[in-house]
Short mmCIF file of C-alpha atoms in Angstrom, two decimals:
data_model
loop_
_atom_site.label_atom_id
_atom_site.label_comp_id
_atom_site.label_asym_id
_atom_site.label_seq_id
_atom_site.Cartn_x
_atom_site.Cartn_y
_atom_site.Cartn_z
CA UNK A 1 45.36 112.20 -123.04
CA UNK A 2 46.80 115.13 -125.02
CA UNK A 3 50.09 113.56 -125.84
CA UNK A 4 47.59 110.35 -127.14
CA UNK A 5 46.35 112.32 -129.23
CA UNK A 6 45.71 113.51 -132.78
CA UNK A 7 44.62 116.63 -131.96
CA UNK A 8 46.04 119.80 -130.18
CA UNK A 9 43.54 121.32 -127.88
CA UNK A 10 44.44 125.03 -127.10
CA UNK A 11 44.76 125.78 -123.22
CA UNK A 12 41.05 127.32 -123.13
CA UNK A 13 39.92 124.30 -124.36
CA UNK A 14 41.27 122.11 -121.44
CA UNK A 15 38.08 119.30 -121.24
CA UNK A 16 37.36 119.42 -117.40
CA UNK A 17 36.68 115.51 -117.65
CA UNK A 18 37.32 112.56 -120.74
CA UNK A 19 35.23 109.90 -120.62
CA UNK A 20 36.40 106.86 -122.84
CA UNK A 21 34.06 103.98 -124.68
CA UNK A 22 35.64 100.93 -124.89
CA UNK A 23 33.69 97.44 -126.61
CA UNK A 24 34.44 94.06 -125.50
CA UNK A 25 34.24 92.13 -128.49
CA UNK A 26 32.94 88.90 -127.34
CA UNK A 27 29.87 90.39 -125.45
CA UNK A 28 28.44 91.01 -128.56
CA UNK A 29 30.24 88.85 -131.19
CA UNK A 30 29.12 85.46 -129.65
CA UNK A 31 25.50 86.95 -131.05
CA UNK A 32 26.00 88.47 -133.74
CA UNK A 33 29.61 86.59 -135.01
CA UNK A 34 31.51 89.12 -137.71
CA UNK A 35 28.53 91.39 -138.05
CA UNK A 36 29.09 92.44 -133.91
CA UNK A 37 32.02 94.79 -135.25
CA UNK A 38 29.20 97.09 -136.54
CA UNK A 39 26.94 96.83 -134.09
CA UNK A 40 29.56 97.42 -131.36
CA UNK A 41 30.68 101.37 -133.85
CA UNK A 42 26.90 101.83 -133.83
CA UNK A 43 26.46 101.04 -130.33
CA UNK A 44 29.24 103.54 -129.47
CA UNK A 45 27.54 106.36 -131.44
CA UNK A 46 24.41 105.51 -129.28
CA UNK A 47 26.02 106.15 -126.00
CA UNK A 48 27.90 109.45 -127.62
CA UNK A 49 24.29 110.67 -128.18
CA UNK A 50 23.24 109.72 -125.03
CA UNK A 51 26.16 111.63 -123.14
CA UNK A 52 26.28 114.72 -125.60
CA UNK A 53 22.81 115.20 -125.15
CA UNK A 54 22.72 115.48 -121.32
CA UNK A 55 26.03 117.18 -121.51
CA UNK A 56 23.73 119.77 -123.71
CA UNK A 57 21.07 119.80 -121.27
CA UNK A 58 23.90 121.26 -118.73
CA UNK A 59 25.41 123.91 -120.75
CA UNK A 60 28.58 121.33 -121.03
CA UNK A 61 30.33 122.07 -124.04
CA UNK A 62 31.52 118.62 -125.13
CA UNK A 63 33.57 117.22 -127.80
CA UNK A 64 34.02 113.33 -129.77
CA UNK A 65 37.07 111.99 -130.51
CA UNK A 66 37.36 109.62 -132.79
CA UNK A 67 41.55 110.31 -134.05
CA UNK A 68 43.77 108.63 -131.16
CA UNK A 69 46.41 106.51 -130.49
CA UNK A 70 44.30 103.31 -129.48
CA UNK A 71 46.74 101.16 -128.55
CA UNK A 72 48.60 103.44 -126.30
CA UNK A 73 44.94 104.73 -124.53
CA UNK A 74 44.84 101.08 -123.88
CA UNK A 75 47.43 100.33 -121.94
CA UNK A 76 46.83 103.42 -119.83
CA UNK A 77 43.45 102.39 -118.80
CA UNK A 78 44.72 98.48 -118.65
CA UNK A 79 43.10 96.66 -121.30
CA UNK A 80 44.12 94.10 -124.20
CA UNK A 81 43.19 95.65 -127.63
CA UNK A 82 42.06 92.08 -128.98
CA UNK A 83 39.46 91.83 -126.09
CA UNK A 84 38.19 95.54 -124.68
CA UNK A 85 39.44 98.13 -127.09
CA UNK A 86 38.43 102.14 -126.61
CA UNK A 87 36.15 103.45 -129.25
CA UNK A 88 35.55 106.67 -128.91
CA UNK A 89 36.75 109.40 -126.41
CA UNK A 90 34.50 112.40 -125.23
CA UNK A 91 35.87 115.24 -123.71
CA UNK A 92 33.37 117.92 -121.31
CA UNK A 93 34.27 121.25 -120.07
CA UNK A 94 31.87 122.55 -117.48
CA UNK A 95 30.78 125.90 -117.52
CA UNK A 96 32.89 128.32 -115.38
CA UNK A 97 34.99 125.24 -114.59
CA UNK A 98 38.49 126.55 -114.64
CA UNK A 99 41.40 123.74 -114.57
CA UNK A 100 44.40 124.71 -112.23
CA UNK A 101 47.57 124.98 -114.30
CA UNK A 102 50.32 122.02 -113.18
CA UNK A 103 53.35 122.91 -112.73
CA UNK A 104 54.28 119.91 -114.07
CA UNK A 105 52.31 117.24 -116.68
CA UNK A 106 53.14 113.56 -116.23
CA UNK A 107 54.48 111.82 -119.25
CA UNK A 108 52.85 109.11 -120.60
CA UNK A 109 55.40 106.74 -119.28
CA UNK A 110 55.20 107.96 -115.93
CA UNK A 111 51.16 107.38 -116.21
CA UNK A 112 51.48 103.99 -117.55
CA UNK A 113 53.89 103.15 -114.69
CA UNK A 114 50.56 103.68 -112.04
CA UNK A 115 48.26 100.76 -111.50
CA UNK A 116 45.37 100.40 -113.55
CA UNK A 117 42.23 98.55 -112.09
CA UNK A 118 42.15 94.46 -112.75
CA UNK A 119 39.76 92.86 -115.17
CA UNK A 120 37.49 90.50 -112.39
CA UNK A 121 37.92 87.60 -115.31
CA UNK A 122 40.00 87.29 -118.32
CA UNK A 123 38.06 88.55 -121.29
CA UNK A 124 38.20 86.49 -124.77
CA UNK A 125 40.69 87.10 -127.47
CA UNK A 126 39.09 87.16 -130.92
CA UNK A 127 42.13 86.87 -132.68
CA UNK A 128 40.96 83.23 -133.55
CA UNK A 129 37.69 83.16 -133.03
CA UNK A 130 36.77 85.91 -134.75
CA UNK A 131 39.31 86.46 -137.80
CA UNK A 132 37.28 89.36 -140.04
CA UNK A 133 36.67 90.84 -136.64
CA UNK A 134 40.13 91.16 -135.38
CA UNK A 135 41.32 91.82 -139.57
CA UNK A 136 39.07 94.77 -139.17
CA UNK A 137 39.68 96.14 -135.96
CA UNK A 138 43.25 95.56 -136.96
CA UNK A 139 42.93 97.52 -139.77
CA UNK A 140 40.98 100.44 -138.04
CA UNK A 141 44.26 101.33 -135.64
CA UNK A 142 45.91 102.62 -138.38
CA UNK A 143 46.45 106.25 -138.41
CA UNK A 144 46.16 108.00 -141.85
CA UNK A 145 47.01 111.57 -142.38
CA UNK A 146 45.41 114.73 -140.46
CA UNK A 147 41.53 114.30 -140.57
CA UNK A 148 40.08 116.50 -142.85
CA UNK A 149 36.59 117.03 -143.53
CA UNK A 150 34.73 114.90 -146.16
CA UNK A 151 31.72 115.37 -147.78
CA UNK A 152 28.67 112.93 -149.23
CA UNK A 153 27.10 116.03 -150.43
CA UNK A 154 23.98 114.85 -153.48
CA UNK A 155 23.45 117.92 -155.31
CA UNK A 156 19.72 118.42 -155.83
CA UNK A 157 18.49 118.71 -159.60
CA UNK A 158 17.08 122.24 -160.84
CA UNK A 159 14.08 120.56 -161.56
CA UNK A 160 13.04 118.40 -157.99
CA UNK A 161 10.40 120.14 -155.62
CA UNK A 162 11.50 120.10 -152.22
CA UNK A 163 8.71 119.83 -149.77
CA UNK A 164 9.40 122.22 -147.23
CA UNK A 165 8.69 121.19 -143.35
CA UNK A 166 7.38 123.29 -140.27
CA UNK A 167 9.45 124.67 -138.35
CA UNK A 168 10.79 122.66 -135.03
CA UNK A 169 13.16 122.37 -132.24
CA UNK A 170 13.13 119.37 -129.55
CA UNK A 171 15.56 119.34 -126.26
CA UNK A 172 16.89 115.91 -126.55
CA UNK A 173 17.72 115.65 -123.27
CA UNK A 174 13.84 115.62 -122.61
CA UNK A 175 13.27 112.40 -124.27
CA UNK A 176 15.93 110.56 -122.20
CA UNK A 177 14.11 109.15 -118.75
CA UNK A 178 11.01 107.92 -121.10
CA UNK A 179 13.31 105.89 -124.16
CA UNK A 180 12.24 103.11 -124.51
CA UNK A 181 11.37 100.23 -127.66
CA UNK A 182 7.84 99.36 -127.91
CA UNK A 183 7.34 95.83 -127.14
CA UNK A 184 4.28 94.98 -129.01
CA UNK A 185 5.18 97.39 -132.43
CA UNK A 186 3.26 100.60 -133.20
CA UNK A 187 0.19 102.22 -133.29
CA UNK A 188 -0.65 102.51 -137.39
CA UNK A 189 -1.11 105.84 -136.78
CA UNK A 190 -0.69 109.30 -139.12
CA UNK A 191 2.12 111.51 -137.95
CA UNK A 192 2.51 115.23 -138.68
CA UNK A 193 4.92 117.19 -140.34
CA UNK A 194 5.72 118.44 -137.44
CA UNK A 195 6.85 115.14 -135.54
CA UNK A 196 8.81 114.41 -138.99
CA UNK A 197 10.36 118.08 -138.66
CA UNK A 198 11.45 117.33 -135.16
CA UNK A 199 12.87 114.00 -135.47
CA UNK A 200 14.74 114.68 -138.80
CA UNK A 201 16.14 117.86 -137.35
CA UNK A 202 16.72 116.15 -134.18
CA UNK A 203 18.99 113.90 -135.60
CA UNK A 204 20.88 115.95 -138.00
CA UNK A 205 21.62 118.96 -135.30
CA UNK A 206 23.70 119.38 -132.32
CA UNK A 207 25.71 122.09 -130.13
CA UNK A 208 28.22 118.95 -129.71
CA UNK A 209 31.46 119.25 -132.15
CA UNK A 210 32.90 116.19 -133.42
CA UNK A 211 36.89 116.67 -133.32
CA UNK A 212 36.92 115.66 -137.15
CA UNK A 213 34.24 118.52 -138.38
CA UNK A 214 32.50 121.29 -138.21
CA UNK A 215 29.54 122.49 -135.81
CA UNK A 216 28.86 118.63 -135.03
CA UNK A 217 26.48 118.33 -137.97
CA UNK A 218 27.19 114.88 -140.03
CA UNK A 219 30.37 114.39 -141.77
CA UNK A 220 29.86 111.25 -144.34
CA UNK A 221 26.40 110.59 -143.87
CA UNK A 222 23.67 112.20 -145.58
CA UNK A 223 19.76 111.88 -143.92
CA UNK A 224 17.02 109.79 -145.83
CA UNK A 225 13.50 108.75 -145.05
CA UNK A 226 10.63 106.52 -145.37
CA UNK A 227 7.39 108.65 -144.95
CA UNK A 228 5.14 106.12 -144.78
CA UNK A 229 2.33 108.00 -143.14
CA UNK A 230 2.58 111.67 -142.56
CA UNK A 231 -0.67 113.50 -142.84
CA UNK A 232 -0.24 115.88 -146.07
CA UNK A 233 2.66 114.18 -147.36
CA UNK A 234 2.33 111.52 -149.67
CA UNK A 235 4.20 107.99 -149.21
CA UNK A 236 7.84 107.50 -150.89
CA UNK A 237 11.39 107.70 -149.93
CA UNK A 238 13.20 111.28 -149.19
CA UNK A 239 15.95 112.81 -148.86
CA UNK A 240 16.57 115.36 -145.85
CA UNK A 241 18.32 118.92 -146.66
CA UNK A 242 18.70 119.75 -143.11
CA UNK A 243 20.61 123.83 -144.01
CA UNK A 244 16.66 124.35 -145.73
CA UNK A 245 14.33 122.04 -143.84
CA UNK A 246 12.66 120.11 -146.59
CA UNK A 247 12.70 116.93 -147.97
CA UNK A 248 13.90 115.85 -151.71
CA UNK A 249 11.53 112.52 -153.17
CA UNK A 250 14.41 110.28 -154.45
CA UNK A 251 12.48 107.20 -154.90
CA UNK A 252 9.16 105.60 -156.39
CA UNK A 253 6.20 104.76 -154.25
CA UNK A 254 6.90 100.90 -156.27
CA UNK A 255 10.39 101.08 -154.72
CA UNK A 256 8.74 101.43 -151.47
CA UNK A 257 5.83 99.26 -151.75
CA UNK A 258 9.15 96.88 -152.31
CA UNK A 259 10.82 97.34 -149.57
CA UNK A 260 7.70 97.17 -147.08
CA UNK A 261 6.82 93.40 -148.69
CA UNK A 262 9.87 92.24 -149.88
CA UNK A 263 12.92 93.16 -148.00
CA UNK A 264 14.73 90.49 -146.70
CA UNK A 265 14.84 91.59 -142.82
CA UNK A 266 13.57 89.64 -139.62
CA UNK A 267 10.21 89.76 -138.72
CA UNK A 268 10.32 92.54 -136.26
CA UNK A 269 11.81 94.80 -139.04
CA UNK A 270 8.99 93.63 -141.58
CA UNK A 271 6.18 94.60 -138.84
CA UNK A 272 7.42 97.88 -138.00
CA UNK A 273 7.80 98.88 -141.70
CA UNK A 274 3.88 98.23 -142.02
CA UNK A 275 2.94 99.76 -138.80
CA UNK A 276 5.44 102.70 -138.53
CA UNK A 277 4.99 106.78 -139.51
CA UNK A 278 8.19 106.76 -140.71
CA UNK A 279 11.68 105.15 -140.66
CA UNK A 280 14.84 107.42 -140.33
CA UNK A 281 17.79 106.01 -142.12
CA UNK A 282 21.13 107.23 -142.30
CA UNK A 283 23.10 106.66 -145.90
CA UNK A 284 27.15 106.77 -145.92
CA UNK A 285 29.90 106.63 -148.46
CA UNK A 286 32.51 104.46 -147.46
CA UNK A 287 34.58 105.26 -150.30
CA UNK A 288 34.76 108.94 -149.64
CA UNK A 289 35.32 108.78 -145.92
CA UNK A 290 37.58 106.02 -146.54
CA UNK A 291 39.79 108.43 -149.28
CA UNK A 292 39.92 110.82 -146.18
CA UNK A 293 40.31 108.59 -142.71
CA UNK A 294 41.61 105.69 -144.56
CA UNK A 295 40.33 102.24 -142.89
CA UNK A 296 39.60 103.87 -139.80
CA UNK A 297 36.28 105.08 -141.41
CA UNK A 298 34.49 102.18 -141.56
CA UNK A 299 34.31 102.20 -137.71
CA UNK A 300 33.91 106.05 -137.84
CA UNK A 301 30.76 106.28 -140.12
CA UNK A 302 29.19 103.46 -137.89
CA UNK A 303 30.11 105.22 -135.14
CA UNK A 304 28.08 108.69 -136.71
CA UNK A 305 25.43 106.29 -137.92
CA UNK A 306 24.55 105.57 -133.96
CA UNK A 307 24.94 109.80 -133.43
CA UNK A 308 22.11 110.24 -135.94
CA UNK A 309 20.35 107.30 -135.46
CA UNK A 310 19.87 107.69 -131.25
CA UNK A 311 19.09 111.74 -131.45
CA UNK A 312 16.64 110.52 -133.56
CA UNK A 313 14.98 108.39 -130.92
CA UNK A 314 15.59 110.89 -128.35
CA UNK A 315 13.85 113.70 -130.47
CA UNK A 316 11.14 111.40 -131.34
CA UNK A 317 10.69 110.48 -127.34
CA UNK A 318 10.77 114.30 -126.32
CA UNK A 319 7.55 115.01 -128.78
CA UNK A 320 5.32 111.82 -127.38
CA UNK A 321 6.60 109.19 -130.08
CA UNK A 322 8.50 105.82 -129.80
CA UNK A 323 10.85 104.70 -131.72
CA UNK A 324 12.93 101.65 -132.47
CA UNK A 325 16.48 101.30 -133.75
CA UNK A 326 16.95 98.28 -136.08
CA UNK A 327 20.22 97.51 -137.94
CA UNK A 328 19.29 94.74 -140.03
CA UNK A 329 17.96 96.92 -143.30
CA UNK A 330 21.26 97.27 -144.75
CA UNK A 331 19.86 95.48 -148.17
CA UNK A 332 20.11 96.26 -151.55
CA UNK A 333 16.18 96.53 -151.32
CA UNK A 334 16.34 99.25 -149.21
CA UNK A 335 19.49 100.93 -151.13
CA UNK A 336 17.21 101.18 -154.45
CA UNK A 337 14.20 102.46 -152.65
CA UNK A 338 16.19 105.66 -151.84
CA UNK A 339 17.38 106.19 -155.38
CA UNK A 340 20.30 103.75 -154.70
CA UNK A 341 22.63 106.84 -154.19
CA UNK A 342 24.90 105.44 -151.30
CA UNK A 343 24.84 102.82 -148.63
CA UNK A 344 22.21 102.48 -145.89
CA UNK A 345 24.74 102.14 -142.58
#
């Protein structure tokens, strides 16, 4: 895995497992057609969530890597990188877990000479059948430079109020065994600043480090809201300053009443928007991440977008709530409700 790599872990840092995330493309693309790509990054980000936050709930310091050398990862574990290509890789080091030293580390060609495990039926190649698809993928196997970090920092004018929030702190691991989507929408019921404290917090923090940052807080993409009802907050769209917990108003409560009647989404996204407390939404740059990561970001900030988006749902879980995630907002609607700054992912 090292020698795949990007990165150079230092010997204390020796991950006592790596668990890789590979997509099969046609699993999801026969739905969804060119538009699966996305889902598939923000899928990916959903199950990094998922892991990081049990790993947290075991004192596992864990890591995300999203820098590697796809194509060779791929034929080590055995697969074709036009039908099941690795997404992500997470790396765990269990407390008090010490790795004996080899005497000896296998070379990659020495690994790839081992059997790898047989796909039970040939998977689909979306070279054809999918041409944007495979373009893109295509595209995000190129390596660029050394990450660095980037920032999608907004500054905040001298003269906006912030609305500061309570104080609060959720284990995310505690909201795992009950996730779920509500079936029949939401109760149109108030929350409190509280459950909006916890859930935008929830999303935003993490002991977890992404190998491509710092302190695994978001990279490229920058917190917003819909408070729709929040008892002692009035409706409109926010921004979140996660460093001061408080919220920036970015947008007009006729941007809003816009999005809730007008917004061209499916009919589950409509209902929840009328019935909901609020609706988290990440907001990327894909021409800043893209100036650092080159074309590789548009898989990475997808990727981040699932992060925030199921710590979120997890945070909301732990405190009572439900939550849904829906990825069909992405609208120019939506982008002007929040002071068209960026780009909902």
């Amino acid at each position: 895995f090292r020698s795949a790599t990007s990165f150079t872990m230092s010997t204390d840092q020796e991950p006592s497992l790596a668990l890789v995330i590979t997509t099969r493309f046609w699993r999801n693309a026969f739905k969804y057609q060119e538009f699966g790509y996305r889902l598939q990054s923000q899928e990916t980000g959903v199950l990094i969530a998922q892991a990081f936050a049990l790993a947290d709930s075991m004192n596992w310091p864990a890591a995300v890597h999203l820098y590697f050398a796809d194509e060779q990862i791929n034929r080590l574990i055995g697969l074709s990188t036009f039908r099941e290509s690795v997404m992500a890789v997470l790396t765990f080091t269990g407390p008090g877990a010490a790795i004996p030293a080899l005497s000896r580390v296998p070379t990659y060609d020495e690994l790839v000479t081992e059997p790898v495990a047989a796909a039970a039926h040939q998977l689909r190649d979306i070279t054809e059948a999918l041409p944007a698809t495979a373009a893109l993928h295509a595209s995000s196997l190129r390596q660029c430079r050394t990450p660095e970090p980037c920032s999608v920092d907004i500054p905040v004018a001298p003269e906006q109020e912030c609305v500061p929030l309570p104080a609060a702190e959720v284990r995310l691991a505690d909201g795992i065994a009950d996730r779920a989507s509500p079936l029949n929408g939401f109760a149109a019921q108030s929350l409190s600043p509280r459950h909006l404290a916890t859930i935008l917090d929830g999303a935003c923090s993490g002991r977890s480090d992404h190998r491509y940052s710092e302190g695994g807080r978001p990279v490229c993409t920058v917190p917003f809201c819909l408070v729709l009802r929040v008892n002692g907050i009035a409706p409109g769209a926010f921004r979140y300053l996660p460093a001061d917990n408080a919220l920036v108003p970015t947008g007009s409560p006729e941007a809003l009443r816009r999005v809730l009647t007008e917004a061209r989404s499916n009919v589950l996204t409509r209902l929840a928007l009328h019935e909901a407390g609020i609706a988290f939404i990440p907001v990327g740059n894909y021409e800043s991440g893209v100036r650092t990561h080159g074309d590789r970001w548009y898989r990475m900030q997808n990727i981040e977008a699932g992060i925030m988006m199921h710590r979120a749902t997890l945070a909301a879980t732990a405190v009572g709530l439900t939550a849904r995630i829906f990825s069909d907002g992405t609208r120019d609607t939506v982008d002007n409700a929040l002071g068209d700054r960026k780009s909902v992912v």
